Every structure is written in C-alpha cells, then in structure tokens.
DNA sequence: CGAGTTCTTGATAACCGTCAATAAAAGTGG
DNA sequence: CCACTTTTATTGACGGTTATCAAGAACTCG
C-alpha cells in the first residue's frame, strides 16, 4: 500500500504531512511485514535493528533481568514508532514483541541520517514522538513506584482506553484488550497471582468488565479516581 | 564563558563538534544561570520551558500524584540535556529540581526549530540524547518493577557510579553523592523508613560507605552482583 | 475429547509501610 | 561559641500489602 493512501493518516491523532514528506517516507519504506502474536520484533541486544511503524495490532517493549524476571516498559498501538531507541543507540537494551498479529512498515535504518539532513520537519517529529514515548514511560514508572495494585490497574486501563480512543478504536466504552494476566503482571510490577486477585476485585467493584478479548469501561469516573489521575490531563501537543 | 572553550567538551563522554556546530550552539545560548539547591528548574505543568544543559551540579526529574506522592524519574548530571521533553511537548508533565547548586546554560526554545532546519547533525544528537535518557528511565522502571529493596539500591548506586565515572568525577572509587534519604526513597519507590534500614544494611554488609556527602564503593563486584546486572553492559554509542 | 495453557482461589510467609520515639546533623540567633 | 530550633537519619514494634506455594477450574487448540 502506498504511504499516500495510508489510512492511519486520516485519524485525528496524526499530523498532516505534505506530499513531499509522505514521498520521502515512502522512499524509506523497504517492506510491509506481517508477524504472528508472540513474534520478536526486536531481540534484546540486537545491534542492527531497523526502524518500524506499527501499522496494525499491538506490541510491547520489555526488559529482562539475568534471572528471568521481565518488566514490560510500555505498550505500542497502531501508528506508534517502533525501535527508535534501538535505531539511534547502536544496540537495543530492550526487546519488542508482538502482542497480537501485527503489520509493520519497515524503514531503512541507514537512511535515518539522510532523513535528518533532508527532512527537518520529519526529524523534528521523530524527536517529538520520542519525547512522547518517554512521557508514557514516566507515567508507568510513577505508577509502579507510587501506586498500589488497584491504583496501578486502574491507571493502566485508563491509559490504554484513552490511547485506543484517540485512534478511534473505542466503541460503546469498549475496546480490544489482548493482554494476558502474565503480561499485565509484568507491566504492573506485580505477581501473577496478586494481579489476578486485584483484577477480579475491580471487576466485581463494577469498574470494568471483560469478555471475548475486549474490555468495557463500566465506570470511567470511578476508575479515573481510583487511578489517582489529575482532573486536567495534559495532552501532548506539538510545539510547531 | 564561550561555548568554544567549554570544559565539558574535553571530557571523553562528549562527542567532538565542528566549529560551526559550536558557533550555532553559542548563538542559541541566551543565559548562564546559577541556582541554589532545591530550586525549581522546570515547574510541573509549565508551558513555556526553555531548553537547558546542565553545566555543573546535579538535578532530578520528578512527577507528582494528586495526593502528594512523588516519583523521582531520573537524575541529571553535568552535560545532560535538561527539559527536552518539556520543550518538544508543549507542557511539562514533570518537574525538574536542582539537587545541588547548579549552573545551567539556557537555550532559546524558539530556536529549536531553527536548529532542526539548519543543523541536522545537532538535531540528530538531540534525538540521540533523548533516546539515551529514555533508556535510563527504562532501567529505573525495570528496577522499581522487578527488584527488591536491596537490589534497587545496589542498582542505583552502580548506575550513578558509572555515570559519574564517565564524567571523570570518581577518584579512588569515591564520588559526590548529594541525595537525602527522602530523595533516595522517592527514586526507588520505597518508604523513607525502609530505605534507611536497607541502606544501612548494605553499608554494614560492606558494599559501600558514605561520609561528608560522598559515597565510596568498597565492593563493586558484590554490589554489581546484588544489583542483578548483566556481565556485559551495553554502552550507548552513536550510530554515526 | 484430551493436553496444554491460562485463570482463579485459599493458605502461609516475606517484604515493605506506618507509627512512634530517639538520635544525629544542620541551620539560626543570641 | 553556645543554646535553640528545625530538619534529617536511625531504630523498634506492629500491621498491611504483596509474593510464593499449591491445587483446582476454565479456557484453547489440535
């Protein structure tokens, strides 16, 4: 599919691009790749990672400790840049794994430098997207460091809900939610068992329900309050 | 002081720059500011934050919850870029506070766009520095999510030790360590009391000692092992 | 239907948080 | 320089949150 006709461009979350910019992006694209759930997109320690955007599906970034413990750092949704850190730094400290079946636009890592020389607007956007991802990780770190189990779950659900909503993936307060409890636990910094118990406690309290791999937010107000969010959320906006 | 004569340029951790690049940086610099310990460098929610580099001293980034809990996200050492996220996104989700007396080089935020247009090598380096900071936060998130109290302290000490060492600030396994126990606790996601107890347990176990605001690593091997670090650490290197 | 995975639930223990009181250190004013 | 106050660090007792162990239930998939 040509980038000019990319359906992601139509979503409100995406900035308008000039034809020149889109053509340049198209010229960097070397492949459109489809991977099954659980596939490695970037392997921990990989030195020659390409740069991707996630065209469809969900993925996550994670880091391992030598004894096997795993921390999920953040989740990636359609439109997100994948592997920027691994492309700029010479070796990935993290891995990236497909959570669902995914489609990736593969870009030539070697031409990233060319992009910085010739397309300042796109390089600015790359830096901006990097900062936005960092801001997400900041919030996860605050969650894991300061919130208790129930608050963490509420905060994660709200965060994913808002991101899905911005992509038009929410209908009737309900959206696809493909995380296993083990993945939830690794993202929240909790044990599997405690995650399961807390998760079902919040379900029974009427915050949300799940069925068929989808999550429905039944009580957004209560969930936000439990997540200890500020009333006024700061939406990231570009400077230019 | 003119940027051409900046002493930070001589440190091995810093990349060579052409005279052109340094002149451009000089032209963006609007002030050299000195602030006392505890001063706000960027206020949470601030919308017009300038861009800084930390010329001397220590600082930290933090995030607050509505009920007052605080998570310290990462520490900033001399040479670090300060406020990139706040400059690119239009409002800071975090605050930045001086930990010691600091000296800041203040750069015009409005000319950041100009930099991206005219200086691709510098914009690439900005993106690179942003990714490196994200990588640090990844590691803190993994620490807080997966390591227990002792492991977290060991990992933090090693991480700061290595960063100070790269700046030539370590002499005889000893370096300035200006954190209070409250700040330690907020960075580690632990209570003040538990931090104090674990800290003194590790001191008594001979991992390190403190006196006069300095920390001495007495047993680097044991400390690294307790921190559950990989044998082979991946040093971030630039692609170009 | 059977085998594997994922999820749930209860019992127990470890880790960590809170409360409270003391000690040490740092800042302040006479 | 010495009292005085304020902040920061230490230590013990106790309680709550979370981890671990274990077993069974529910779900998936061939």
Short mmCIF file of C-alpha atoms (C1' of nucleotides) in Angstrom, two decimals:
data_model
loop_
_atom_site.label_atom_id
_atom_site.label_comp_id
_atom_site.label_asym_id
_atom_site.label_seq_id
_atom_site.Cartn_x
_atom_site.Cartn_y
_atom_site.Cartn_z
CA UNK A 1 0.00 0.00 0.00
CA UNK A 2 1.40 3.42 -0.89
CA UNK A 3 2.02 5.75 2.06
CA UNK A 4 -0.01 8.46 0.34
CA UNK A 5 -3.10 6.31 0.83
CA UNK A 6 -2.21 5.22 4.38
CA UNK A 7 -5.45 5.01 6.36
CA UNK A 8 -3.64 6.00 9.55
CA UNK A 9 -3.15 9.47 8.08
CA UNK A 10 -6.87 10.09 8.36
CA UNK A 11 -7.03 9.59 12.11
CA UNK A 12 -7.29 12.75 14.18
CA UNK A 13 -4.26 11.71 16.26
CA UNK A 14 -1.97 12.14 13.26
CA UNK A 15 -0.47 15.34 11.99
CA UNK A 16 -0.94 16.45 8.44
CA UNK A 17 2.03 15.85 6.19
CA UNK A 18 2.97 17.46 2.93
CA UNK A 19 3.20 15.33 -0.19
CA UNK A 20 6.95 15.81 -0.09
CA UNK A 21 7.14 14.38 3.38
CA UNK A 22 4.96 11.41 2.50
CA UNK A 23 7.02 10.73 -0.60
CA UNK A 24 10.18 10.74 1.47
CA UNK A 25 8.66 8.33 3.95
CA UNK A 26 7.60 6.13 1.07
CA UNK A 27 11.15 6.13 -0.27
CA UNK A 28 12.46 4.94 3.10
CA UNK A 29 9.99 2.10 3.34
CA UNK A 30 11.56 -1.18 2.37
CA UNK A 31 8.92 -3.69 3.37
CA UNK A 32 5.49 -4.28 4.78
CA UNK A 33 5.81 -7.16 7.22
CA UNK A 34 3.18 -9.25 8.97
CA UNK A 35 4.02 -11.18 12.15
CA UNK A 36 2.05 -13.53 14.39
CA UNK A 37 1.35 -12.92 18.10
CA UNK A 38 4.41 -13.54 20.25
CA UNK A 39 6.90 -12.87 17.45
CA UNK A 40 10.10 -10.98 18.27
CA UNK A 41 10.17 -7.64 16.50
CA UNK A 42 13.44 -6.58 18.11
CA UNK A 43 15.54 -9.00 20.07
CA UNK A 44 17.25 -7.82 23.30
CA UNK A 45 20.81 -6.84 22.43
CA UNK A 46 20.18 -6.71 18.69
CA UNK A 47 22.65 -4.35 17.00
CA UNK A 48 21.18 -3.74 13.57
CA UNK A 49 17.51 -3.12 14.31
CA UNK A 50 15.53 -1.44 11.58
CA UNK A 51 13.05 1.30 12.26
CA UNK A 52 9.35 0.46 12.08
CA UNK A 53 5.96 1.91 12.46
CA UNK A 54 3.22 -0.25 13.80
CA UNK A 55 0.60 -0.28 11.07
CA UNK A 56 -1.86 -2.61 12.79
CA UNK A 57 -2.00 -4.62 16.00
CA UNK A 58 -0.46 -4.28 19.45
CA UNK A 59 3.11 -4.84 20.67
CA UNK A 60 5.13 -4.18 23.80
CA UNK A 61 8.65 -3.20 24.81
CA UNK A 62 10.23 -5.16 27.65
CA UNK A 63 13.47 -5.63 29.53
CA UNK A 64 14.79 -8.81 31.14
CA UNK A 65 16.89 -9.37 34.26
CA UNK A 66 19.54 -12.10 34.22
CA UNK A 67 17.37 -14.35 36.41
CA UNK A 68 14.42 -14.18 34.03
CA UNK A 69 12.22 -11.53 35.59
CA UNK A 70 10.63 -9.35 32.93
CA UNK A 71 9.44 -5.75 33.03
CA UNK A 72 7.09 -4.59 30.31
CA UNK A 73 8.06 -0.97 29.71
CA UNK A 74 5.18 0.22 27.53
CA UNK A 75 2.63 -0.90 25.01
CA UNK A 76 2.66 0.05 21.35
CA UNK A 77 -0.52 0.79 19.41
CA UNK A 78 -1.13 1.43 15.71
CA UNK A 79 0.75 4.46 14.45
CA UNK A 80 3.49 4.22 17.06
CA UNK A 81 7.11 4.37 16.06
CA UNK A 82 8.83 1.08 16.89
CA UNK A 83 12.53 0.70 17.55
CA UNK A 84 13.61 4.34 17.55
CA UNK A 85 15.81 3.82 20.60
CA UNK A 86 17.33 0.71 19.06
CA UNK A 87 17.99 2.59 15.83
CA UNK A 88 19.64 5.62 17.38
CA UNK A 89 21.60 3.83 20.08
CA UNK A 90 23.64 1.13 18.50
CA UNK A 91 22.24 -1.77 20.50
CA UNK A 92 18.82 -2.34 21.93
CA UNK A 93 18.74 -2.64 25.70
CA UNK A 94 15.18 -3.90 25.38
CA UNK A 95 13.16 -6.32 23.31
CA UNK A 96 9.95 -5.70 21.41
CA UNK A 97 7.37 -8.43 20.98
CA UNK A 98 4.15 -8.63 19.04
CA UNK A 99 1.16 -8.92 21.36
CA UNK A 100 -1.38 -9.62 18.64
CA UNK A 101 -0.85 -10.28 15.00
CA UNK A 102 0.86 -7.12 13.74
CA UNK A 103 1.61 -5.38 10.48
CA UNK A 104 4.79 -3.32 10.36
CA UNK A 105 6.06 -0.74 7.93
CA UNK A 106 9.80 -1.38 7.78
CA UNK A 107 12.07 1.60 7.17
CA UNK A 108 15.72 1.58 6.27
CA UNK A 109 17.74 2.37 9.34
CA UNK A 110 20.64 3.56 7.22
CA UNK A 111 18.53 6.30 5.71
CA UNK A 112 17.60 7.80 9.09
CA UNK A 113 20.62 10.06 8.85
CA UNK A 114 19.54 11.09 5.37
CA UNK A 115 16.16 11.98 6.81
CA UNK A 116 17.74 14.27 9.37
CA UNK A 117 19.69 16.06 6.65
CA UNK A 118 16.90 16.47 4.16
CA UNK A 119 13.65 16.50 6.14
CA UNK A 120 13.88 18.71 9.23
CA UNK A 121 10.13 18.59 9.76
CA UNK A 122 10.20 14.80 9.92
CA UNK A 123 13.26 14.73 12.17
CA UNK A 124 11.50 17.14 14.47
CA UNK A 125 8.51 14.84 14.52
CA UNK A 126 10.73 11.87 15.31
CA UNK A 127 12.21 13.72 18.29
CA UNK A 128 8.70 14.68 19.30
CA UNK A 129 7.45 11.10 19.12
CA UNK A 130 10.45 10.01 21.15
CA UNK A 131 9.60 12.53 23.85
CA UNK A 132 6.00 11.40 23.85
CA UNK A 133 7.05 7.80 24.39
CA UNK A 134 9.36 8.89 27.19
CA UNK A 135 6.45 10.71 28.76
CA UNK A 136 4.43 7.47 28.72
CA UNK A 137 7.25 5.60 30.42
CA UNK A 138 7.49 8.36 33.02
CA UNK A 139 3.88 7.69 33.87
CA UNK A 140 4.41 3.95 34.09
CA UNK A 141 7.39 4.49 36.38
CA UNK A 142 5.32 6.75 38.61
CA UNK A 143 2.61 4.12 38.68
CA UNK A 144 4.88 1.24 39.57
CA UNK A 145 6.82 3.30 42.10
CA UNK A 146 3.95 5.01 43.90
CA UNK A 147 0.58 3.36 43.29
CA UNK A 148 -0.73 0.20 44.95
CA UNK A 149 -2.06 -2.75 42.98
CA UNK A 150 -5.60 -1.47 42.46
CA UNK A 151 -4.47 2.02 41.53
CA UNK A 152 -1.93 0.62 39.06
CA UNK A 153 -4.52 -1.46 37.26
CA UNK A 154 -6.96 1.44 37.10
CA UNK A 155 -4.25 3.73 35.74
CA UNK A 156 -3.19 1.23 33.07
CA UNK A 157 -6.75 0.62 31.95
CA UNK A 158 -7.47 4.34 31.67
CA UNK A 159 -4.24 4.98 29.82
CA UNK A 160 -4.88 2.27 27.24
CA UNK A 161 -8.50 3.33 26.96
CA UNK A 162 -7.51 6.89 26.12
CA UNK A 163 -4.92 5.84 23.58
CA UNK A 164 -7.34 3.46 21.89
CA UNK A 165 -9.96 6.18 21.90
CA UNK A 166 -7.61 8.64 20.20
CA UNK A 167 -7.24 6.08 17.41
CA UNK A 168 -10.95 5.60 17.05
CA UNK A 169 -10.77 2.06 18.39
CA UNK A 170 -13.34 2.56 21.15
CA UNK A 171 -17.00 1.88 20.56
CA UNK A 172 -19.52 1.99 23.38
CA UNK A 173 -16.80 2.32 26.03
CA UNK A 174 -15.42 -0.97 24.79
CA UNK A 175 -12.14 -1.82 23.05
CA UNK A 176 -9.94 -4.76 22.20
CA UNK A 177 -7.79 -5.77 25.16
CA UNK A 178 -5.42 -8.58 24.22
CA UNK A 179 -3.24 -8.76 27.38
CA UNK A 180 -2.82 -11.97 29.31
CA UNK A 181 -2.65 -11.72 33.10
CA UNK A 182 1.03 -12.60 32.96
CA UNK A 183 1.64 -9.65 30.66
CA UNK A 184 -0.46 -7.43 32.89
CA UNK A 185 1.56 -8.56 35.88
CA UNK A 186 4.88 -7.88 34.14
CA UNK A 187 3.73 -4.42 33.12
CA UNK A 188 2.47 -3.56 36.59
CA UNK A 189 5.42 -4.94 38.54
CA UNK A 190 3.14 -7.35 40.43
CA UNK A 191 3.00 -11.11 40.75
CA UNK A 192 0.65 -13.07 38.55
CA UNK A 193 -1.46 -14.21 41.47
CA UNK A 194 -1.86 -10.79 43.02
CA UNK A 195 -2.70 -9.31 39.64
CA UNK A 196 -5.43 -11.86 39.14
CA UNK A 197 -6.94 -11.22 42.56
CA UNK A 198 -6.87 -7.45 42.22
CA UNK A 199 -8.17 -7.56 38.66
CA UNK A 200 -11.22 -9.58 39.67
CA UNK A 201 -11.77 -7.35 42.71
CA UNK A 202 -12.00 -4.30 40.44
CA UNK A 203 -14.27 -6.17 38.06
CA UNK A 204 -16.58 -7.10 40.93
CA UNK A 205 -16.49 -3.48 42.11
CA UNK A 206 -18.00 -2.56 38.76
CA UNK A 207 -15.11 -0.58 37.26
CA UNK A 208 -14.95 -2.59 34.05
CA UNK A 209 -15.78 -5.96 32.55
CA UNK A 210 -14.06 -8.20 30.04
CA UNK A 211 -15.33 -10.71 27.57
CA UNK A 212 -14.11 -12.09 24.30
CA UNK A 213 -10.78 -10.25 24.49
CA UNK A 214 -12.44 -6.87 24.86
CA UNK A 215 -12.63 -4.56 27.83
CA UNK A 216 -15.62 -2.37 28.63
CA UNK A 217 -15.21 0.59 30.96
CA UNK A 218 -18.37 0.50 33.06
CA UNK A 219 -17.50 3.31 35.45
CA UNK A 220 -14.92 5.68 33.92
CA UNK A 221 -15.29 8.27 36.69
CA UNK A 222 -14.64 5.82 39.48
CA UNK A 223 -11.80 4.21 37.56
CA UNK A 224 -10.11 7.58 36.98
CA UNK A 225 -10.50 8.47 40.62
CA UNK A 226 -9.04 5.17 41.73
CA UNK A 227 -6.13 5.70 39.34
CA UNK A 228 -5.32 8.96 41.15
CA UNK A 229 -5.25 10.99 37.98
CA UNK A 230 -5.31 14.74 37.83
CA UNK A 231 -8.62 16.25 36.76
CA UNK A 232 -6.95 18.11 33.94
CA UNK A 233 -4.80 15.84 31.84
CA UNK A 234 -2.11 17.43 29.73
CA UNK A 235 -2.43 16.25 26.18
CA UNK A 236 0.87 16.24 24.39
CA UNK A 237 0.74 18.76 21.56
CA UNK A 238 3.49 19.65 19.11
CA UNK A 239 5.28 22.96 19.54
CA UNK A 240 5.03 23.80 15.85
CA UNK B 1 32.16 31.61 29.05
CA UNK B 2 32.14 30.98 25.30
CA UNK B 3 30.96 27.54 24.22
CA UNK B 4 34.15 27.08 22.20
CA UNK B 5 36.07 26.96 25.46
CA UNK B 6 33.51 24.82 27.31
CA UNK B 7 35.42 22.46 29.61
CA UNK B 8 32.73 19.78 29.21
CA UNK B 9 33.84 19.37 25.58
CA UNK B 10 37.11 17.89 26.75
CA UNK B 11 35.51 15.00 28.64
CA UNK B 12 35.68 11.64 26.90
CA UNK B 13 31.91 11.22 27.23
CA UNK B 14 31.30 14.07 24.80
CA UNK B 15 31.35 13.88 21.05
CA UNK B 16 33.56 16.14 19.00
CA UNK B 17 31.78 19.04 17.40
CA UNK B 18 32.77 21.16 14.46
CA UNK B 19 33.36 24.87 14.96
CA UNK B 20 30.19 25.50 13.01
CA UNK B 21 28.17 23.42 15.40
CA UNK B 22 29.66 25.07 18.45
CA UNK B 23 29.03 28.52 16.99
CA UNK B 24 25.42 27.61 16.40
CA UNK B 25 25.06 26.37 19.96
CA UNK B 26 26.65 29.60 21.14
CA UNK B 27 24.14 31.60 19.13
CA UNK B 28 21.26 29.76 20.81
CA UNK B 29 22.56 30.36 24.29
CA UNK B 30 20.78 33.21 25.98
CA UNK B 31 21.99 32.98 29.55
CA UNK B 32 24.21 31.22 32.02
CA UNK B 33 22.13 30.75 35.16
CA UNK B 34 23.13 29.69 38.65
CA UNK B 35 20.54 28.25 41.05
CA UNK B 36 20.69 27.08 44.68
CA UNK B 37 19.86 23.53 45.83
CA UNK B 38 16.14 22.84 45.83
CA UNK B 39 15.35 25.45 43.18
CA UNK B 40 12.72 24.66 40.56
CA UNK B 41 14.27 24.44 37.10
CA UNK B 42 11.03 23.43 35.43
CA UNK B 43 7.74 23.57 37.23
CA UNK B 44 5.19 20.77 36.74
CA UNK B 45 2.72 21.90 34.10
CA UNK B 46 4.91 24.75 32.88
CA UNK B 47 4.10 25.60 29.26
CA UNK B 48 6.99 27.73 28.11
CA UNK B 49 10.00 25.88 29.44
CA UNK B 50 13.33 26.78 27.89
CA UNK B 51 15.90 24.19 26.94
CA UNK B 52 18.97 23.82 29.15
CA UNK B 53 22.12 21.90 29.54
CA UNK B 54 23.36 21.18 33.00
CA UNK B 55 26.79 22.77 33.13
CA UNK B 56 27.58 21.91 36.74
CA UNK B 57 25.81 20.23 39.66
CA UNK B 58 23.09 17.59 39.99
CA UNK B 59 19.34 17.78 39.37
CA UNK B 60 16.42 15.36 39.12
CA UNK B 61 13.19 14.96 37.18
CA UNK B 62 10.09 14.00 39.15
CA UNK B 63 6.37 13.52 38.85
CA UNK B 64 3.71 14.14 41.49
CA UNK B 65 0.42 12.38 42.21
CA UNK B 66 -2.57 14.48 43.30
CA UNK B 67 -2.21 13.25 46.90
CA UNK B 68 1.40 14.38 47.15
CA UNK B 69 3.31 11.19 46.47
CA UNK B 70 6.41 11.86 44.39
CA UNK B 71 8.33 9.66 41.98
CA UNK B 72 11.83 10.72 41.02
CA UNK B 73 12.18 9.64 37.39
CA UNK B 74 15.91 10.10 36.83
CA UNK B 75 18.91 12.08 37.94
CA UNK B 76 20.70 14.64 35.78
CA UNK B 77 24.47 15.05 35.81
CA UNK B 78 26.75 17.62 34.18
CA UNK B 79 26.45 17.64 30.40
CA UNK B 80 22.89 16.30 30.40
CA UNK B 81 20.21 18.00 28.36
CA UNK B 82 17.51 19.40 30.64
CA UNK B 83 13.94 19.98 29.61
CA UNK B 84 13.94 18.44 26.15
CA UNK B 85 10.60 16.77 26.76
CA UNK B 86 9.13 19.98 28.12
CA UNK B 87 10.42 21.88 25.09
CA UNK B 88 9.11 19.49 22.46
CA UNK B 89 5.81 18.67 24.09
CA UNK B 90 4.02 21.86 24.88
CA UNK B 91 3.63 21.32 28.59
CA UNK B 92 5.84 19.53 31.05
CA UNK B 93 4.22 16.55 32.73
CA UNK B 94 7.12 16.52 35.15
CA UNK B 95 9.12 18.92 37.26
CA UNK B 96 12.87 19.35 37.42
CA UNK B 97 14.58 20.42 40.61
CA UNK B 98 18.16 21.30 41.46
CA UNK B 99 19.67 18.76 43.83
CA UNK B 100 22.86 20.70 44.49
CA UNK B 101 23.78 24.20 43.46
CA UNK B 102 23.64 24.08 39.66
CA UNK B 103 24.84 26.08 36.70
CA UNK B 104 22.68 25.96 33.60
CA UNK B 105 23.29 27.01 30.02
CA UNK B 106 19.95 28.40 28.89
CA UNK B 107 19.00 27.99 25.23
CA UNK B 108 16.21 29.68 23.35
CA UNK B 109 13.34 27.28 22.97
CA UNK B 110 12.06 29.16 19.96
CA UNK B 111 15.24 28.49 18.05
CA UNK B 112 14.99 24.72 18.46
CA UNK B 113 13.04 24.55 15.23
CA UNK B 114 15.73 26.63 13.54
CA UNK B 115 18.28 24.12 14.77
CA UNK B 116 16.40 21.26 13.17
CA UNK B 117 16.33 23.10 9.86
CA UNK B 118 19.93 24.25 9.79
CA UNK B 119 21.90 21.76 11.87
CA UNK B 120 20.96 18.15 11.12
CA UNK B 121 23.95 16.82 12.99
CA UNK B 122 22.84 18.61 16.14
CA UNK B 123 19.21 17.59 15.74
CA UNK B 124 20.37 14.01 15.35
CA UNK B 125 22.36 14.36 18.54
CA UNK B 126 19.33 15.77 20.34
CA UNK B 127 17.26 12.76 19.28
CA UNK B 128 20.12 10.54 20.37
CA UNK B 129 20.35 12.17 23.78
CA UNK B 130 16.60 11.81 24.16
CA UNK B 131 16.83 8.10 23.44
CA UNK B 132 19.66 7.73 25.90
CA UNK B 133 17.59 9.37 28.62
CA UNK B 134 14.68 7.09 27.77
CA UNK B 135 16.99 4.14 28.10
CA UNK B 136 17.93 5.29 31.61
CA UNK B 137 14.27 5.55 32.58
CA UNK B 138 13.65 2.08 31.17
CA UNK B 139 16.24 0.78 33.57
CA UNK B 140 14.72 2.62 36.51
CA UNK B 141 11.31 1.22 35.64
CA UNK B 142 12.72 -2.29 35.48
CA UNK B 143 14.38 -1.72 38.84
CA UNK B 144 11.28 -0.42 40.57
CA UNK B 145 9.04 -3.04 38.97
CA UNK B 146 11.20 -6.12 39.45
CA UNK B 147 13.95 -5.66 42.03
CA UNK B 148 13.57 -5.79 45.81
CA UNK B 149 14.80 -3.03 48.09
CA UNK B 150 18.41 -4.15 48.37
CA UNK B 151 18.71 -4.84 44.66
CA UNK B 152 17.24 -1.47 43.81
CA UNK B 153 19.71 0.41 45.98
CA UNK B 154 22.64 -1.55 44.57
CA UNK B 155 21.47 -0.88 41.01
CA UNK B 156 21.05 2.84 41.65
CA UNK B 157 24.46 3.16 43.26
CA UNK B 158 26.15 1.34 40.39
CA UNK B 159 24.32 3.38 37.79
CA UNK B 160 25.28 6.71 39.36
CA UNK B 161 28.81 5.49 39.93
CA UNK B 162 29.22 4.64 36.25
CA UNK B 163 27.79 7.92 35.09
CA UNK B 164 29.99 9.90 37.46
CA UNK B 165 32.97 7.84 36.34
CA UNK B 166 32.31 8.61 32.67
CA UNK B 167 32.49 12.29 33.60
CA UNK B 168 35.76 11.88 35.47
CA UNK B 169 34.10 12.62 38.78
CA UNK B 170 35.27 9.41 40.51
CA UNK B 171 38.53 9.31 42.40
CA UNK B 172 39.54 6.28 44.43
CA UNK B 173 36.14 4.62 43.98
CA UNK B 174 34.62 7.65 45.65
CA UNK B 175 32.30 10.36 44.29
CA UNK B 176 30.00 13.12 45.47
CA UNK B 177 26.60 11.72 46.48
CA UNK B 178 24.22 14.52 47.42
CA UNK B 179 20.94 12.58 47.82
CA UNK B 180 18.92 12.70 51.00
CA UNK B 181 17.21 9.52 52.12
CA UNK B 182 13.85 11.01 51.19
CA UNK B 183 15.07 11.58 47.65
CA UNK B 184 16.52 8.09 47.55
CA UNK B 185 13.19 6.70 48.70
CA UNK B 186 11.25 8.65 46.09
CA UNK B 187 13.58 7.45 43.35
CA UNK B 188 13.40 3.83 44.47
CA UNK B 189 9.67 3.69 45.08
CA UNK B 190 10.21 2.75 48.73
CA UNK B 191 9.20 4.31 52.01
CA UNK B 192 11.67 6.53 53.82
CA UNK B 193 11.96 4.14 56.74
CA UNK B 194 12.52 1.05 54.66
CA UNK B 195 15.07 2.87 52.55
CA UNK B 196 17.01 3.88 55.63
CA UNK B 197 17.02 0.35 57.02
CA UNK B 198 18.05 -1.27 53.75
CA UNK B 199 20.68 1.40 53.08
CA UNK B 200 22.38 0.80 56.43
CA UNK B 201 22.12 -2.96 55.97
CA UNK B 202 24.09 -2.71 52.71
CA UNK B 203 26.60 -0.38 54.32
CA UNK B 204 27.13 -2.88 57.15
CA UNK B 205 27.48 -5.66 54.58
CA UNK B 206 30.47 -3.74 53.22
CA UNK B 207 29.10 -2.74 49.81
CA UNK B 208 29.82 0.95 50.21
CA UNK B 209 30.31 3.67 52.79
CA UNK B 210 29.29 7.31 53.00
CA UNK B 211 30.80 10.30 54.69
CA UNK B 212 30.76 14.00 54.11
CA UNK B 213 28.31 13.79 51.22
CA UNK B 214 30.47 11.35 49.29
CA UNK B 215 29.97 7.66 48.55
CA UNK B 216 32.77 5.14 48.30
CA UNK B 217 32.20 1.83 46.55
CA UNK B 218 34.01 -0.66 48.75
CA UNK B 219 32.93 -3.82 46.94
CA UNK B 220 31.99 -3.11 43.32
CA UNK B 221 31.80 -6.79 42.36
CA UNK B 222 29.41 -7.69 45.14
CA UNK B 223 27.34 -4.56 44.53
CA UNK B 224 27.00 -5.35 40.81
CA UNK B 225 26.01 -8.88 41.59
CA UNK B 226 23.42 -7.78 44.09
CA UNK B 227 22.06 -5.33 41.52
CA UNK B 228 21.42 -8.26 39.14
CA UNK B 229 23.25 -6.63 36.27
CA UNK B 230 24.35 -8.42 33.16
CA UNK B 231 28.06 -9.13 32.92
CA UNK B 232 28.27 -7.32 29.62
CA UNK B 233 26.73 -3.88 29.81
CA UNK B 234 25.71 -2.24 26.57
CA UNK B 235 27.22 1.20 26.37
CA UNK B 236 25.13 3.54 24.29
CA UNK B 237 27.09 4.60 21.23
CA UNK B 238 26.01 6.87 18.41
CA UNK B 239 25.12 5.34 15.07
CA UNK B 240 27.12 7.89 13.10
"C1'" DC C 1 -12.12 -35.36 23.82
"C1'" DG C 2 -7.54 -34.75 25.95
"C1'" DA C 3 -3.36 -31.92 26.73
"C1'" DG C 4 -1.65 -27.75 27.38
"C1'" DT C 5 -2.17 -23.15 28.76
"C1'" DT C 6 -4.29 -19.54 31.35
"C1'" DC C 7 -7.03 -18.10 35.13
"C1'" DT C 8 -8.83 -18.39 39.87
"C1'" DT C 9 -8.76 -19.11 44.80
"C1'" DG C 10 -7.03 -20.24 49.54
"C1'" DA C 11 -3.24 -20.66 52.92
"C1'" DT C 12 1.03 -19.00 54.53
"C1'" DA C 13 5.08 -16.15 54.78
"C1'" DA C 14 8.11 -12.40 53.37
"C1'" DC C 15 8.60 -7.80 52.34
"C1'" DC C 16 7.53 -3.37 52.96
"C1'" DG C 17 4.71 0.61 55.04
"C1'" DT C 18 3.19 3.15 59.01
"C1'" DC C 19 3.54 4.84 63.62
"C1'" DA C 20 6.36 6.50 67.17
"C1'" DA C 21 10.31 7.77 69.62
"C1'" DT C 22 15.14 8.84 69.71
"C1'" DA C 23 19.47 10.34 67.81
"C1'" DA C 24 22.21 12.96 64.84
"C1'" DA C 25 23.01 16.77 61.91
"C1'" DA C 26 22.31 21.25 60.09
"C1'" DG C 27 20.74 25.78 60.34
"C1'" DT C 28 19.59 30.14 63.45
"C1'" DG C 29 20.06 33.70 66.60
"C1'" DG C 30 21.85 35.49 70.76
"C1'" DC D 1 30.76 29.86 70.52
"C1'" DC D 2 26.92 28.03 72.54
"C1'" DA D 3 21.77 27.20 73.23
"C1'" DC D 4 17.89 26.60 70.35
"C1'" DT D 5 15.12 25.13 66.65
"C1'" DT D 6 14.45 22.53 62.54
"C1'" DT D 7 15.49 19.09 59.56
"C1'" DT D 8 17.27 14.60 58.57
"C1'" DA D 9 18.53 9.92 59.87
"C1'" DT D 10 18.00 5.78 62.76
"C1'" DT D 11 15.69 2.06 65.22
"C1'" DG D 12 11.87 -0.94 67.13
"C1'" DA D 13 7.13 -2.60 67.08
"C1'" DC D 14 3.29 -3.67 64.51
"C1'" DG D 15 0.10 -4.21 60.58
"C1'" DG D 16 -0.98 -4.40 55.77
"C1'" DT D 17 0.15 -5.37 51.11
"C1'" DT D 18 2.16 -8.37 48.16
"C1'" DA D 19 4.81 -12.82 46.97
"C1'" DT D 20 5.00 -17.69 46.97
"C1'" DC D 21 3.15 -22.27 47.05
"C1'" DA D 22 -0.36 -25.29 45.72
"C1'" DA D 23 -4.49 -27.05 43.83
"C1'" DG D 24 -8.38 -26.78 41.07
"C1'" DA D 25 -11.29 -24.53 37.34
"C1'" DA D 26 -11.83 -22.57 32.90
"C1'" DC D 27 -10.41 -21.97 28.53
"C1'" DT D 28 -7.76 -23.25 23.80
"C1'" DC D 29 -6.46 -25.93 20.44
"C1'" DG D 30 -5.23 -29.81 17.92
#
